[in-house]
XYZ file of C-alpha atoms in Angstrom:
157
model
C 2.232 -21.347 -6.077
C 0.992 -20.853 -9.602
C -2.406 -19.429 -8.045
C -0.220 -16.874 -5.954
C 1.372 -15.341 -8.871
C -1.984 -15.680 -11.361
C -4.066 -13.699 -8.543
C -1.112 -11.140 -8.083
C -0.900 -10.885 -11.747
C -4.728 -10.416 -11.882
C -4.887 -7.813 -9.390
C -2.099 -5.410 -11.074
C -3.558 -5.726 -14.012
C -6.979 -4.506 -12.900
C -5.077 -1.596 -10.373
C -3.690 -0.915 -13.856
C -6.941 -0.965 -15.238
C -8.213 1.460 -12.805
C -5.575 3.838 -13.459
C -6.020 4.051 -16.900
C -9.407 4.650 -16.434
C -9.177 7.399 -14.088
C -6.505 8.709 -16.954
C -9.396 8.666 -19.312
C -12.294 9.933 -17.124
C -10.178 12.741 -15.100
C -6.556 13.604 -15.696
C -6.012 15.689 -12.835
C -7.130 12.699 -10.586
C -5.030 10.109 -12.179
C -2.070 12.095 -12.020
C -2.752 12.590 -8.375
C -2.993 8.679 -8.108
C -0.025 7.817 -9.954
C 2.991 10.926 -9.516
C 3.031 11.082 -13.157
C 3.082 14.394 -14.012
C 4.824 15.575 -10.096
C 7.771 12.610 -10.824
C 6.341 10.214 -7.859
C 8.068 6.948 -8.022
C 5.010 4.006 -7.763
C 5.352 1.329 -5.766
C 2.703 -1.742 -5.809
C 2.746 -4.754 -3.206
C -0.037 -7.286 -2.731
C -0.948 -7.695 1.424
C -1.831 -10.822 3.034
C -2.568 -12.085 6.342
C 0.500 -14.637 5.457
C 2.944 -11.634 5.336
C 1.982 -9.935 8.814
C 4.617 -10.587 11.322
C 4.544 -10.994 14.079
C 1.316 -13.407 12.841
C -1.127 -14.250 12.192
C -3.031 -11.991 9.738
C -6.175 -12.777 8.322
C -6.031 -15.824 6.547
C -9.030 -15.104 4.215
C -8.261 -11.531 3.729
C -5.903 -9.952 0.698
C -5.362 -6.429 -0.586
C -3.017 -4.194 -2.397
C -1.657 -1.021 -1.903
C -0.390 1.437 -4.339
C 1.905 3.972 -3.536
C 3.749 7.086 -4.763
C 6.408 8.731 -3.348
C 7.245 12.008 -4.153
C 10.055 13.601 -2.779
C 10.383 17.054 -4.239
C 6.773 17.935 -3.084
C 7.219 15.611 0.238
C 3.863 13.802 -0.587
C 3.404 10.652 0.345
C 0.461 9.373 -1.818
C -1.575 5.978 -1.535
C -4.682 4.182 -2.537
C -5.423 1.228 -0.487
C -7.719 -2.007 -1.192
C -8.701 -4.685 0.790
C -11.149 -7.682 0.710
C -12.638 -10.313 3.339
C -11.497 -8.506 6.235
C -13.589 -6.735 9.005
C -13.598 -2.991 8.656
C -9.801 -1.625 9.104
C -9.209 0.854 12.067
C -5.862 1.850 10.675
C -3.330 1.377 8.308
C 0.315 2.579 7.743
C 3.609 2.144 6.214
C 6.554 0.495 9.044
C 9.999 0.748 9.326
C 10.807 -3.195 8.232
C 12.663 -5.862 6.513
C 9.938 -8.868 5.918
C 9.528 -10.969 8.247
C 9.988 -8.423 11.076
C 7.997 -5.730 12.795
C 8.893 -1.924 12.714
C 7.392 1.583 13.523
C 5.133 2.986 11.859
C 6.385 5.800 9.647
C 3.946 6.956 7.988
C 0.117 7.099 8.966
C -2.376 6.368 5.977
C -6.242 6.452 6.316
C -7.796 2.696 7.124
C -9.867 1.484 4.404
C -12.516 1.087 6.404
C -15.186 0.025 3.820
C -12.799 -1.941 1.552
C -10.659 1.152 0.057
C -9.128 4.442 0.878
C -6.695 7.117 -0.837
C -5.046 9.898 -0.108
C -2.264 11.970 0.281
C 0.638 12.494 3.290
C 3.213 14.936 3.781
C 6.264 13.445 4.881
C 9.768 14.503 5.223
C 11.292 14.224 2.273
C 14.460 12.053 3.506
C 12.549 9.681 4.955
C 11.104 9.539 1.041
C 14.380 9.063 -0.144
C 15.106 6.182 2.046
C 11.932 4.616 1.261
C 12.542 4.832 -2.352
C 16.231 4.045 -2.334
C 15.609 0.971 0.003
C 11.716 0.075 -0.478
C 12.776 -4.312 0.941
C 12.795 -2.123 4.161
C 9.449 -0.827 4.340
C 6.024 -2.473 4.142
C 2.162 -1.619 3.972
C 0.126 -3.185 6.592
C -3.777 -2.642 7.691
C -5.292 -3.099 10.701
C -8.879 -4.258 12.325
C -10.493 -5.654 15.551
C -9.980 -9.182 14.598
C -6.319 -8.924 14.031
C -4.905 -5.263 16.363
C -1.668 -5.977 15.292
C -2.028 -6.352 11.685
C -4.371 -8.305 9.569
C -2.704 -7.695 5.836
C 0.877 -6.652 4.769
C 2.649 -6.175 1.775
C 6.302 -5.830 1.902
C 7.584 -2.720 -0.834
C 9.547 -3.859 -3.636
C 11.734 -2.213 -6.613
């Protein structure tokens, strides 16, 4: 259990690395990455093959998924990383409490070679409800080995 929260630990802190680096090397970028300057509201959830329901994920596969929801410019943005898993086909955010599977709700680009990013519009009341109730959402990914969901991260205040 220790090594669970060490590795989680260790991977925020380097996403958080990342950032401040992009900060540094290209403002416009980072605030694109982070809603800082638009007032997006970051979320960050480690995925794992444990978490995917109905299982199994990928057992040997992790990942983590930062997003930012913005509401007032109905952007939806996301940067996606994932490690020993085949190349992702897709990847989303579903409708779900963890533990259960939901619809997707809103489509993100697979990280196919082991990260994406981007930007979604998206209504902005479905923005609201993911930020006023993120326990009900998650982040999974997708690949051939696993078509129903090799990693996923469950959203958290």
């Amino acid at each position: 259990m220790k090594r669970k929260h060490l590795r989680k630990y260790i991977v925020i802190s380097l996403l958080l690395l990342f950032t401040a680096s992009m900060a540094i090397s290209n403002p416009a970028a980072a605030a694109k990455v982070d809603g800082a300057e638009q007032g997006g509201r970051p979320f960050i959830t480690t995925m794992t093959g444990a978490e995917e329901a109905p299982g199994p994920g990928d057992p040997d596969g992790s990942g983590i998924a930062f997003i930012t929801l913005n509401q007032g410019q109905s952007m939806v943005c996301y940067e996606l990383t994932v490690e020993n898993i085949v190349p992702a086909t897709a990847a989303h955010i579903h409708r779900a409490a963890a533990g259960s599977p939901g619809p997707v709700v809103v489509p993100l680009s697979p990280p196919v070679s082991g990260f994406s990013s981007g930007c979604v519009v998206v209504d902005p009341e479905l923005i609201k409800e993911i930020r006023q109730t993120p326990s009900e959402f998650y982040v999974n990914v997708h690949n051939a080995d696993y078509p129903a969901g090799a990693l996923r991260g469950q959203l958290e205040k």
